[in-house]
Coordinates of C-alpha atoms in Angstrom, one line a residue:
X105 CA -37.7 -16.3 1.1
X106 CA -36.5 -19.7 0.4
X107 CA -36.4 -19.0 -3.4
X108 CA -33.7 -16.7 -2.9
X109 CA -31.9 -18.6 -0.3
X110 CA -31.7 -21.3 -3.1
X111 CA -30.4 -18.5 -5.4
X112 CA -27.7 -17.9 -3.3
X113 CA -26.6 -21.3 -2.2
X114 CA -26.8 -22.1 -6.0
X115 CA -24.7 -19.3 -6.9
X116 CA -22.1 -20.1 -4.0
X117 CA -21.6 -23.5 -5.6
X118 CA -21.0 -22.0 -8.9
X119 CA -18.6 -19.6 -7.5
X120 CA -17.1 -22.4 -5.3
X121 CA -16.2 -24.5 -8.6
X122 CA -14.7 -21.4 -10.4
X123 CA -12.4 -20.8 -7.2
X124 CA -11.4 -24.6 -6.9
X125 CA -9.5 -24.0 -10.5
X126 CA -6.9 -22.4 -8.3
X127 CA -6.9 -24.3 -5.1
X128 CA -4.2 -26.7 -6.0
X129 CA -1.7 -24.1 -6.9
X130 CA -2.7 -21.8 -3.7
X131 CA -2.5 -24.7 -1.4
X132 CA 1.3 -25.4 -2.7
X133 CA 2.4 -21.7 -2.3
X134 CA 1.1 -21.8 1.4
X135 CA 2.7 -24.9 2.1
X136 CA 6.1 -24.0 1.0
X137 CA 5.9 -20.2 1.4
X138 CA 3.8 -19.6 4.6
X139 CA 4.7 -20.1 7.9
X140 CA 2.5 -22.2 10.2
X141 CA 1.7 -18.9 12.6
X142 CA -0.1 -17.2 9.4
X143 CA -3.5 -18.7 10.2
X144 CA -5.9 -21.2 8.7
X145 CA -5.9 -20.6 4.8
X146 CA -8.6 -23.3 3.8
X147 CA -10.8 -25.2 5.4
X148 CA -10.1 -27.4 8.8
X149 CA -11.3 -30.4 7.1
X150 CA -9.0 -30.1 4.3
X151 CA -6.1 -32.2 3.9
X152 CA -2.8 -30.5 4.2
X153 CA 0.7 -31.8 2.7
X154 CA 2.7 -29.1 4.4
X155 CA 6.1 -30.6 4.8
X156 CA 7.1 -31.4 8.2
X157 CA 10.8 -30.0 7.6
X158 CA 11.3 -26.9 5.9
X159 CA 15.1 -27.4 4.6
X160 CA 15.5 -23.7 3.4
X161 CA 13.5 -20.9 4.8
X162 CA 14.3 -18.1 1.7
X163 CA 10.8 -18.3 0.0
X164 CA 9.3 -17.9 3.6
X165 CA 11.7 -14.9 4.5
X166 CA 11.6 -13.0 1.2
X167 CA 7.5 -13.3 1.3
X168 CA 7.9 -12.0 5.2
X169 CA 10.1 -9.1 3.7
X170 CA 7.9 -8.2 0.6
X171 CA 4.7 -7.8 3.3
X172 CA 6.7 -5.7 5.6
X173 CA 7.9 -3.9 2.9
X174 CA 4.6 -3.4 1.3
X175 CA 3.4 -2.2 4.8
X176 CA 6.2 0.5 5.6
X177 CA 6.5 1.7 1.8
X178 CA 2.7 2.1 1.1
X179 CA 0.6 2.3 4.3
X180 CA 3.3 3.1 7.2
X181 CA 1.5 3.8 10.5
X182 CA 4.4 6.2 11.4
X183 CA 4.6 8.7 8.7
X184 CA 1.7 10.1 6.2
X185 CA 0.9 8.0 3.3
X186 CA -2.0 10.2 1.6
X187 CA -3.6 13.5 1.5
X188 CA -6.4 15.1 0.3
X189 CA -6.6 17.8 -2.8
X190 CA -9.2 18.9 -5.1
X191 CA -9.4 18.2 -8.9
X192 CA -10.4 21.7 -9.6
X193 CA -7.4 24.3 -10.4
X194 CA -9.6 27.3 -9.5
X195 CA -10.4 26.2 -6.0
X196 CA -6.9 25.4 -4.6
X197 CA -6.1 29.0 -3.6
X198 CA -9.0 29.1 -1.1
X199 CA -7.7 29.3 2.4
X200 CA -11.0 28.1 3.7
X201 CA -10.6 24.8 1.3
X202 CA -6.9 24.2 2.6
X203 CA -8.2 24.3 6.0
X204 CA -11.1 21.9 5.7
X205 CA -8.7 19.8 3.2
X206 CA -6.4 19.5 6.0
X207 CA -8.6 18.9 9.1
X208 CA -10.5 16.2 6.9
X209 CA -7.3 14.7 6.1
X210 CA -6.1 14.5 10.1
X211 CA -9.4 13.2 10.9
X212 CA -9.4 10.2 8.5
X213 CA -5.8 9.4 9.5
X214 CA -6.9 9.3 13.1
X215 CA -9.9 7.0 12.4
X216 CA -7.4 4.7 10.9
X217 CA -4.8 4.8 13.5
X218 CA -7.5 4.1 16.1
X219 CA -9.1 1.2 14.3
X220 CA -7.4 -2.4 13.4
X221 CA -6.3 -0.9 10.1
X222 CA -2.6 -1.3 10.1
X223 CA -2.9 -4.9 11.6
X224 CA -5.2 -5.9 9.2
X225 CA -3.2 -4.4 6.1
X226 CA -0.2 -6.3 7.0
X227 CA -2.1 -9.5 6.5
X228 CA -3.4 -8.2 3.2
X229 CA 0.0 -7.7 1.8
X230 CA 0.9 -11.3 2.8
X231 CA -2.4 -12.3 0.8
X232 CA -1.2 -10.2 -2.1
X233 CA 2.2 -11.4 -2.2
X234 CA 1.4 -15.2 -2.1
X235 CA -2.2 -15.6 -3.7
X236 CA -2.4 -12.4 -5.9
X237 CA -5.6 -11.5 -4.1
X238 CA -6.4 -9.4 -0.9
X239 CA -10.0 -8.7 0.3
X240 CA -10.8 -6.7 3.2
X241 CA -14.0 -6.2 4.7
X242 CA -15.0 -2.5 6.1
X243 CA -17.7 -2.3 8.7
X244 CA -19.0 0.7 10.8
X245 CA -18.2 0.3 14.2
X246 CA -19.6 1.8 17.4
X247 CA -16.4 2.0 19.3
X248 CA -13.7 2.9 16.9
X249 CA -16.0 4.2 13.6
X250 CA -14.5 1.7 11.4
X251 CA -13.5 -2.0 11.5
X252 CA -11.3 -3.9 9.4
X253 CA -11.1 -7.9 8.5
X254 CA -8.7 -9.3 6.2
X255 CA -10.3 -12.8 4.9
X256 CA -8.3 -15.6 4.2
X257 CA -7.9 -17.2 0.9
X258 CA -10.1 -20.1 0.4
X259 CA -13.0 -18.5 2.8
X260 CA -14.3 -16.4 0.0
X261 CA -15.7 -16.3 -3.2
X262 CA -16.0 -13.5 -5.7
X263 CA -17.5 -12.6 -9.1
X264 CA -16.9 -9.6 -11.3
X265 CA -19.2 -7.4 -13.5
X266 CA -19.0 -6.5 -17.3
X267 CA -16.2 -3.9 -16.6
X268 CA -14.1 -6.5 -14.8
X269 CA -14.6 -5.1 -11.4
X270 CA -15.1 -7.3 -8.5
X271 CA -18.8 -6.2 -7.2
X272 CA -19.8 -9.8 -5.5
X273 CA -18.5 -11.4 -2.4
X274 CA -19.7 -14.6 -0.6
X275 CA -17.8 -15.5 2.2
X276 CA -18.2 -18.6 4.7
X277 CA -17.2 -18.8 8.4
X278 CA -17.5 -20.8 11.3
X279 CA -19.4 -19.8 14.7
X280 CA -20.4 -21.7 17.8
X281 CA -23.8 -21.5 19.5
X282 CA -23.1 -18.7 22.1
X283 CA -22.1 -16.3 19.1
X284 CA -24.9 -17.1 17.4
X285 CA -27.0 -16.4 20.0
X286 CA -25.3 -13.3 20.8
X287 CA -25.9 -11.7 17.4
X288 CA -29.4 -13.3 16.3
X289 CA -30.8 -14.8 18.9
X290 CA -34.3 -14.5 17.8
X291 CA -33.7 -15.9 14.1
X292 CA -32.0 -19.1 15.4
X293 CA -34.0 -22.4 14.9
X294 CA -35.1 -24.5 17.8
X295 CA -32.0 -27.0 17.4
X296 CA -29.1 -24.6 18.2
X297 CA -31.2 -22.7 21.0
X298 CA -31.5 -26.2 22.8
X299 CA -27.9 -26.9 22.2
X300 CA -27.1 -23.3 24.1
X301 CA -29.4 -24.2 26.8
X302 CA -27.8 -27.7 27.4
X303 CA -24.3 -26.2 27.6
X304 CA -23.1 -27.9 24.4
X305 CA -20.9 -25.1 23.2
X306 CA -18.2 -26.7 21.0
X307 CA -20.6 -27.1 18.3
X308 CA -19.4 -25.4 15.0
X309 CA -21.9 -24.2 12.5
X310 CA -21.4 -22.6 9.3
X311 CA -22.7 -19.3 8.1
X312 CA -22.8 -17.7 4.6
X313 CA -22.6 -14.1 4.2
X314 CA -23.8 -12.9 0.8
X315 CA -22.5 -9.2 -0.5
X316 CA -23.9 -8.3 -3.9
X317 CA -25.4 -5.3 -6.0
X318 CA -29.0 -5.0 -5.9
X319 CA -30.5 -4.9 -8.9
X320 CA -33.8 -3.6 -8.0
X321 CA -34.4 -0.9 -5.1
X322 CA -36.4 2.1 -4.3
X323 CA -34.1 4.9 -4.5
X324 CA -35.8 7.1 -2.4
X325 CA -35.8 4.7 0.5
X326 CA -32.8 4.5 2.7
X327 CA -34.0 1.5 4.9
X328 CA -31.7 -1.3 4.9
X329 CA -33.8 -3.2 2.2
X330 CA -33.3 -0.1 -0.3
X331 CA -29.5 0.3 -0.2
X332 CA -27.2 -0.5 -3.1
X333 CA -25.8 -3.2 -1.8
X334 CA -27.4 -6.5 -0.3
X335 CA -26.2 -8.0 2.9
X336 CA -27.6 -11.3 3.8
X337 CA -26.4 -13.9 6.4
X338 CA -27.8 -17.7 5.8
X339 CA -27.5 -20.3 8.5
X340 CA -26.2 -23.5 5.9
X341 CA -26.9 -26.0 8.9
X342 CA -30.3 -26.9 10.6
X343 CA -32.1 -26.6 7.5
X344 CA -30.7 -23.3 5.8
X345 CA -32.2 -20.3 7.5
X346 CA -32.1 -16.6 6.9
X347 CA -30.4 -14.9 9.8
X348 CA -30.4 -11.3 8.6
X349 CA -31.0 -9.2 5.7
X350 CA -29.7 -5.5 5.6
X351 CA -27.9 -3.4 3.0
X352 CA -24.8 -1.0 2.5
X353 CA -25.0 2.5 1.0
X354 CA -21.7 1.6 -0.7
X355 CA -19.6 -1.7 -1.4
X356 CA -18.5 -2.6 2.0
X357 CA -15.4 -4.8 0.9
X358 CA -12.1 -4.1 -1.0
X359 CA -10.8 -6.6 -3.5
X360 CA -7.2 -5.7 -4.5
X361 CA -5.3 -7.9 -7.0
X362 CA -1.7 -7.9 -7.7
X363 CA -2.0 -8.6 -11.3
X364 CA -5.0 -9.7 -13.3
X365 CA -6.2 -10.1 -16.8
X366 CA -9.5 -8.4 -17.9
X367 CA -11.6 -11.4 -18.0
X368 CA -10.0 -13.1 -14.7
X369 CA -12.2 -13.0 -11.4
X370 CA -8.8 -13.9 -9.5
X371 CA -5.3 -12.6 -9.6
X372 CA -1.6 -13.6 -9.6
X373 CA 1.0 -13.1 -7.2
X374 CA 4.6 -12.9 -7.3
X375 CA 4.8 -16.0 -5.2
X376 CA 3.5 -17.8 -8.4
X377 CA 6.6 -16.9 -10.2
X378 CA 9.3 -17.9 -7.6
X379 CA 7.4 -21.0 -6.4
X380 CA 9.4 -23.6 -9.1
X381 CA 12.7 -22.1 -7.5
X382 CA 11.4 -22.3 -3.8
X383 CA 10.7 -26.0 -4.5
X384 CA 14.1 -26.6 -6.4
X385 CA 16.1 -25.2 -3.6
X386 CA 13.9 -27.6 -1.1
X387 CA 15.1 -30.5 -3.1
X388 CA 18.7 -29.3 -3.3
X389 CA 18.9 -28.7 0.7
X390 CA 17.2 -32.0 1.1
X391 CA 19.5 -33.8 -1.0
X392 CA 22.7 -32.0 0.5
X393 CA 21.4 -32.9 4.2
X394 CA 20.8 -36.4 3.3
X395 CA 24.3 -36.9 1.8
X396 CA 25.8 -35.3 5.0
X397 CA 24.0 -37.4 7.3
X398 CA 25.3 -40.5 5.2
X399 CA 29.0 -38.8 5.1
X400 CA 28.9 -38.5 9.0
X401 CA 27.0 -41.8 9.6
X402 CA 27.2 -44.1 6.7
X403 CA 25.7 -47.4 6.2
X404 CA 27.9 -50.5 7.2
X405 CA 28.3 -53.7 5.9
X406 CA 28.9 -56.0 9.0
X407 CA 29.9 -59.9 9.0
X408 CA 27.3 -62.1 9.7
X409 CA 29.0 -63.3 12.3
X410 CA 28.4 -60.3 14.4
X411 CA 24.5 -60.5 13.7
X412 CA 23.5 -61.3 17.2
X413 CA 26.1 -58.9 19.1
X414 CA 25.9 -56.1 16.8
X415 CA 23.8 -53.9 19.2
X416 CA 26.6 -54.1 21.3
X417 CA 29.2 -52.4 19.4
X418 CA 29.3 -48.7 19.9
X419 CA 29.5 -46.2 17.3
X420 CA 29.3 -42.9 19.4
X421 CA 31.9 -40.9 20.1
X422 CA 34.5 -42.2 23.0
X423 CA 32.8 -45.5 23.2
X424 CA 34.9 -48.7 23.9
X425 CA 34.6 -51.8 22.1
X426 CA 36.6 -54.9 23.3
X427 CA 37.6 -56.9 20.4
X428 CA 39.7 -60.4 20.2
X429 CA 43.2 -58.8 19.2
X430 CA 44.6 -62.4 18.2
X431 CA 42.1 -63.8 16.0
X432 CA 40.8 -62.2 12.7
X433 CA 38.6 -59.1 13.2
X434 CA 35.3 -59.6 11.6
X435 CA 34.8 -57.1 9.0
X436 CA 32.9 -53.6 9.5
X437 CA 33.2 -51.3 6.8
X438 CA 31.1 -48.7 5.4
X439 CA 28.7 -49.5 2.6
X440 CA 29.7 -46.5 0.4
X441 CA 31.6 -43.5 1.2
X442 CA 30.0 -40.4 0.6
X443 CA 31.9 -36.9 0.0
X444 CA 29.6 -34.1 -0.2
X445 CA 31.3 -31.2 -2.4
X446 CA 29.7 -28.4 -0.6
X447 CA 31.9 -25.9 -2.8
X448 CA 29.9 -27.0 -6.3
X449 CA 26.6 -26.7 -4.6
X450 CA 27.0 -23.2 -3.4
X451 CA 26.6 -21.5 -6.6
X452 CA 23.5 -23.4 -7.3
X453 CA 21.8 -22.3 -3.8
X454 CA 22.7 -18.8 -4.2
X455 CA 21.5 -18.8 -7.7
X456 CA 18.0 -20.0 -6.6
X457 CA 18.0 -17.9 -3.4
X458 CA 18.6 -14.9 -5.7
X459 CA 15.7 -15.8 -7.8
X460 CA 13.2 -15.8 -5.3
X461 CA 14.5 -12.7 -3.2
X462 CA 14.7 -10.8 -6.7
X463 CA 10.8 -12.2 -8.0
X464 CA 9.5 -11.0 -4.1
X465 CA 11.3 -7.6 -4.5
X466 CA 13.3 -8.4 -1.6
X467 CA 16.4 -6.5 -2.7
X468 CA 14.0 -3.5 -3.5
X469 CA 12.5 -3.2 0.0
X470 CA 15.8 -3.9 1.9
X471 CA 17.3 -0.9 -0.3
X472 CA 14.4 1.4 1.0
X473 CA 14.8 0.0 4.6
X474 CA 18.7 0.3 4.7
X475 CA 19.1 3.3 2.7
X476 CA 20.8 6.1 4.3
X477 CA 18.2 8.5 5.6
X478 CA 20.0 11.6 4.0
X479 CA 19.1 10.3 0.6
X480 CA 16.2 11.8 -1.1
X481 CA 13.8 9.8 -2.9
X482 CA 15.2 10.8 -6.0
X483 CA 18.4 9.0 -5.2
X484 CA 16.6 6.1 -4.2
X485 CA 14.9 5.8 -7.3
X486 CA 17.8 6.3 -9.3
X487 CA 19.8 3.6 -7.5
X488 CA 16.6 1.0 -8.5
X489 CA 15.0 2.6 -11.3
X490 CA 14.4 -0.7 -13.1
X491 CA 12.8 -2.2 -10.0
X492 CA 10.3 0.6 -9.2
X493 CA 9.4 0.4 -13.0
X494 CA 8.7 -3.5 -12.6
X495 CA 6.4 -2.6 -9.5
X496 CA 4.8 0.4 -11.1
X497 CA 1.9 -1.5 -12.6
X498 CA 1.1 -3.2 -9.4
X499 CA 1.1 0.2 -7.5
X500 CA -1.3 1.7 -9.9
X501 CA -3.7 -1.2 -9.6
X502 CA -3.4 -0.9 -5.9
X503 CA -4.1 2.8 -6.0
X504 CA -7.7 2.1 -8.1
X505 CA -8.6 -1.5 -6.4
X506 CA -7.4 -0.7 -2.9
X507 CA -6.7 2.7 -1.4
X508 CA -9.0 5.1 -3.4
X509 CA -12.1 2.7 -2.6
X510 CA -11.0 2.2 1.1
X511 CA -10.6 5.7 1.7
X512 CA -13.9 6.6 0.0
X513 CA -15.7 3.9 2.3
X514 CA -14.1 5.3 5.3
X515 CA -15.0 8.9 4.3
X516 CA -18.7 7.9 3.6
X517 CA -18.8 6.2 6.7
X518 CA -17.4 9.1 8.9
X519 CA -19.8 11.5 6.9
X520 CA -22.8 9.5 8.0
X521 CA -21.7 9.5 11.5
X522 CA -21.0 13.3 11.7
X523 CA -17.3 13.1 12.1
X524 CA -16.6 15.4 9.0
X525 CA -17.0 19.1 9.1
X526 CA -19.3 20.7 6.5
X527 CA -17.1 22.0 3.7
X528 CA -17.0 25.4 3.0
X529 CA -19.6 26.8 0.5
X530 CA -16.8 27.6 -2.1
X531 CA -15.8 24.0 -2.8
X532 CA -19.2 22.2 -2.1
X533 CA -19.5 21.3 -5.8
X534 CA -16.1 20.5 -5.9
X535 CA -14.3 16.8 -6.3
X536 CA -12.0 15.6 -3.8
X537 CA -8.9 13.9 -5.1
X538 CA -6.4 11.7 -2.9
X539 CA -3.0 12.2 -3.2
X540 CA -0.4 8.9 -2.2
X541 CA 2.5 10.4 -0.4
X542 CA 4.1 7.1 0.8
X543 CA 7.7 6.1 0.6
X544 CA 7.1 4.0 -2.6
X545 CA 4.4 6.4 -4.5
X546 CA 7.0 9.2 -4.0
X547 CA 9.9 7.1 -5.3
X548 CA 8.0 6.2 -8.3
X549 CA 7.1 9.8 -9.1
X550 CA 10.6 10.9 -8.2
X551 CA 12.0 8.6 -11.1
X552 CA 10.7 11.4 -13.5
X553 CA 12.8 14.0 -11.8
X554 CA 16.0 12.8 -13.2
X555 CA 14.6 13.7 -16.8
X556 CA 13.8 17.2 -15.4
X557 CA 17.5 17.6 -13.9
X558 CA 19.0 16.6 -17.3
X559 CA 16.7 19.1 -19.2
X560 CA 17.7 22.2 -16.6
X561 CA 21.5 21.4 -17.1
X562 CA 21.3 21.2 -21.1
X563 CA 19.2 24.4 -20.7
X564 CA 21.8 26.0 -18.4
X565 CA 24.4 25.2 -21.0
X566 CA 22.7 26.5 -24.0
X567 CA 21.6 29.6 -21.8
X568 CA 25.7 30.7 -21.4
X569 CA 25.7 30.7 -25.4
X570 CA 22.3 32.1 -26.2
X571 CA 20.5 33.7 -23.1
X572 CA 17.4 34.1 -24.9
X573 CA 16.7 30.3 -25.0
X574 CA 15.8 30.5 -21.1
X575 CA 12.6 32.5 -22.1
X576 CA 11.5 29.0 -22.9
X577 CA 11.6 27.7 -19.4
X578 CA 8.0 27.9 -17.8
X579 CA 9.3 27.8 -14.3
X580 CA 5.8 28.0 -12.7
X581 CA 4.9 25.1 -14.5
X582 CA 8.2 23.4 -13.5
X583 CA 7.5 24.1 -9.9
X584 CA 4.2 22.6 -9.9
X585 CA 5.4 19.3 -11.7
X586 CA 8.3 18.9 -8.7
X587 CA 5.7 19.5 -6.2
X588 CA 3.7 16.4 -7.6
X589 CA 6.7 14.4 -8.7
X590 CA 8.3 14.5 -4.8
X591 CA 4.6 14.1 -3.2
X592 CA 5.1 17.2 -0.7
X593 CA 2.6 19.0 1.0
X594 CA 0.4 20.7 -1.9
X595 CA -0.1 23.7 0.4
X596 CA 3.8 24.3 0.1
X597 CA 3.3 25.5 -3.5
X598 CA 0.9 28.3 -3.8
X599 CA -2.1 28.4 -6.5
X600 CA -1.9 30.2 -9.8
X601 CA -4.5 33.1 -8.5
X602 CA -2.5 33.6 -5.4
X603 CA 0.8 33.8 -7.3
X604 CA -0.8 36.3 -9.7
X605 CA -2.1 38.4 -6.8
X606 CA 1.2 38.5 -5.4
X607 CA 3.2 39.6 -8.3
X608 CA 0.6 42.3 -9.2
X609 CA 1.0 43.6 -5.7
X610 CA 4.7 43.5 -6.1
X611 CA 4.4 45.3 -9.4
X612 CA 2.2 48.0 -8.1
X613 CA 4.5 48.4 -5.0
X614 CA 7.5 48.9 -7.5
X615 CA 5.9 51.6 -9.5
X616 CA 4.8 53.3 -6.4
X617 CA 8.5 53.4 -5.2
X618 CA 9.9 54.6 -8.4
X619 CA 7.3 57.3 -8.3
X620 CA 8.3 58.2 -4.9
X621 CA 12.0 58.0 -5.9
X622 CA 11.4 60.6 -8.9
X623 CA 9.4 62.9 -6.7
X624 CA 12.1 62.8 -4.2
X625 CA 14.9 63.6 -7.0
X626 CA 12.5 66.5 -8.2
X627 CA 12.4 67.8 -4.7
X628 CA 16.2 67.7 -4.2
X629 CA 16.7 69.7 -7.4
X630 CA 14.3 72.3 -6.4
X631 CA 15.8 72.6 -3.1
X632 CA 19.3 73.0 -4.8
X633 CA 17.9 75.6 -7.0
X634 CA 16.3 77.6 -4.1
X635 CA 19.4 77.0 -2.1
X636 CA 21.7 78.6 -5.4
X637 CA 19.3 81.5 -6.0
X638 CA 19.6 82.5 -2.3
X639 CA 23.3 82.5 -2.3
X640 CA 23.6 84.6 -5.7
X641 CA 21.3 87.2 -4.4
X642 CA 23.4 87.4 -1.3
X643 CA 26.8 87.7 -3.4
X644 CA 24.9 90.0 -5.9
X645 CA 23.9 92.4 -3.3
X646 CA 27.1 92.4 -1.3
X647 CA 28.5 93.2 -4.9
X648 CA 26.1 96.2 -5.4
X649 CA 24.9 94.5 -8.5
X650 CA 21.6 95.8 -10.0
X651 CA 18.5 94.1 -10.4
X652 CA 19.5 93.3 -14.1
X653 CA 22.6 91.7 -13.4
X654 CA 20.8 89.3 -10.4
X655 CA 18.4 88.0 -13.3
X656 CA 21.0 87.0 -15.3
X657 CA 22.7 85.3 -12.8
X658 CA 19.7 83.5 -11.7
X659 CA 19.2 82.5 -15.3
X660 CA 22.8 81.1 -15.8
X661 CA 22.8 79.4 -12.4
X662 CA 21.1 76.1 -13.5
X663 CA 23.2 75.9 -16.6
X664 CA 26.2 76.1 -14.1
X665 CA 24.9 73.3 -11.7
X666 CA 24.2 70.8 -14.6
X667 CA 27.9 71.6 -16.3
X668 CA 29.3 71.0 -12.9
X669 CA 27.2 68.1 -12.2
X670 CA 27.9 66.8 -15.3
X671 CA 31.7 67.1 -14.9
X672 CA 31.5 65.5 -11.2
X673 CA 30.0 62.5 -12.9

């Protein structure tokens, strides 16, 4: 037991040392670009050099816009942002499969809505934009199924496996005696129990939470000590005590990075790119403020004879000073005359402000929020296609490192708690596929619609000259591509098998209609012939013709009718 604790603490120190290489830079970002209300980003004992005065808030506002824009554009609580589908094409046409997918999607969305997911995601987007990393712990919850906690940078350490995927998380946090007694009453040392008994409740204790893959365990057992991921809580104070050891069925945390190299454990965010501009802007505004103060209230040169009485000379507006008008007036004059040229400074300020807003994608998110509601996602993408391309790699990384593992974790928890219906037999062996239909995901997909539109326009022009060229167009595949790019409900577009059945049914109905029409035409011709024969016999009888004459008239009647019909035509 003690050897394992020693190993965990040794690894924690090694991970902490690797993390410390980024500490100075991250602290710089926090001090210049995060508001004081964002929370404690580092240990309480760490010295903070946050400026007491902020001379320009462009960086703070742009980062806030980024976090809010990511929330509204990727995981909006007011509209669907994900859907479920099947990877296998042959299973998509099943009505039972579509019903189960829709029901499962609604259950997942409801679980997220009832939990603290959206609140914690907003904090995660702050962490992503500022430091390039967002770590979210996902725990099972008796009340709301799932519970999320976004960890602040400086309170956790990570490690990656041989594939460059973050699979290990060590985090430190503080707890007081009542909190420790509530969770681990039997495992606490006597020193803490005594503190609790004596009502000394203010002392804080450090707890280490270890989450890492188990290298060896019995796959046939399902107890906490034989699950794929280890979970251990160690009290670092009072002699390093193991409080709890358990496990998870799957990785219980999400470690998303804005951008990262393959061998890097920690990522980098857009705030790193604009930090120099933020600092420069602060210095410019600080210098302008200092100059303005000197211009309004400059330092003075005062005659030495007024040394003992100068404090009685008023410089505030409307103050009256009494002076001797007969003798020479002791000189009081400004030390220097400062004239601030705000007109020359304004372009420089706007330049750096523009750099910050562009680097934090403020213009993109403001475009999405201020866009006319009648505009389609295609029009939005066309108006800001370059910015969407720049954001594209980040969205793809978030898809693989944030959203897919997050939904998989929540889905697995709900299955274990019996909150997901059993799938129909025909898709029992199928693979679920997550489709993202958020505003940003749809706009990114819609960027390719412009090429399809140009192709259709060109084919339409060629079709007027050579109609057979339109045979090259696969309209069914075009419909599938448009459905995917626009991110609409997959149930709107029918599957290939269902379309084939409909077309076969239409073809059969058309053939039957043609047969009925032909039979009807034949019946009408027969009826016409009978009516003509009856008339001929009546006319012949009236004229007293013999039987031979009636037969000749019958034989000539059809030809006469055909000649009459052709002539009428």
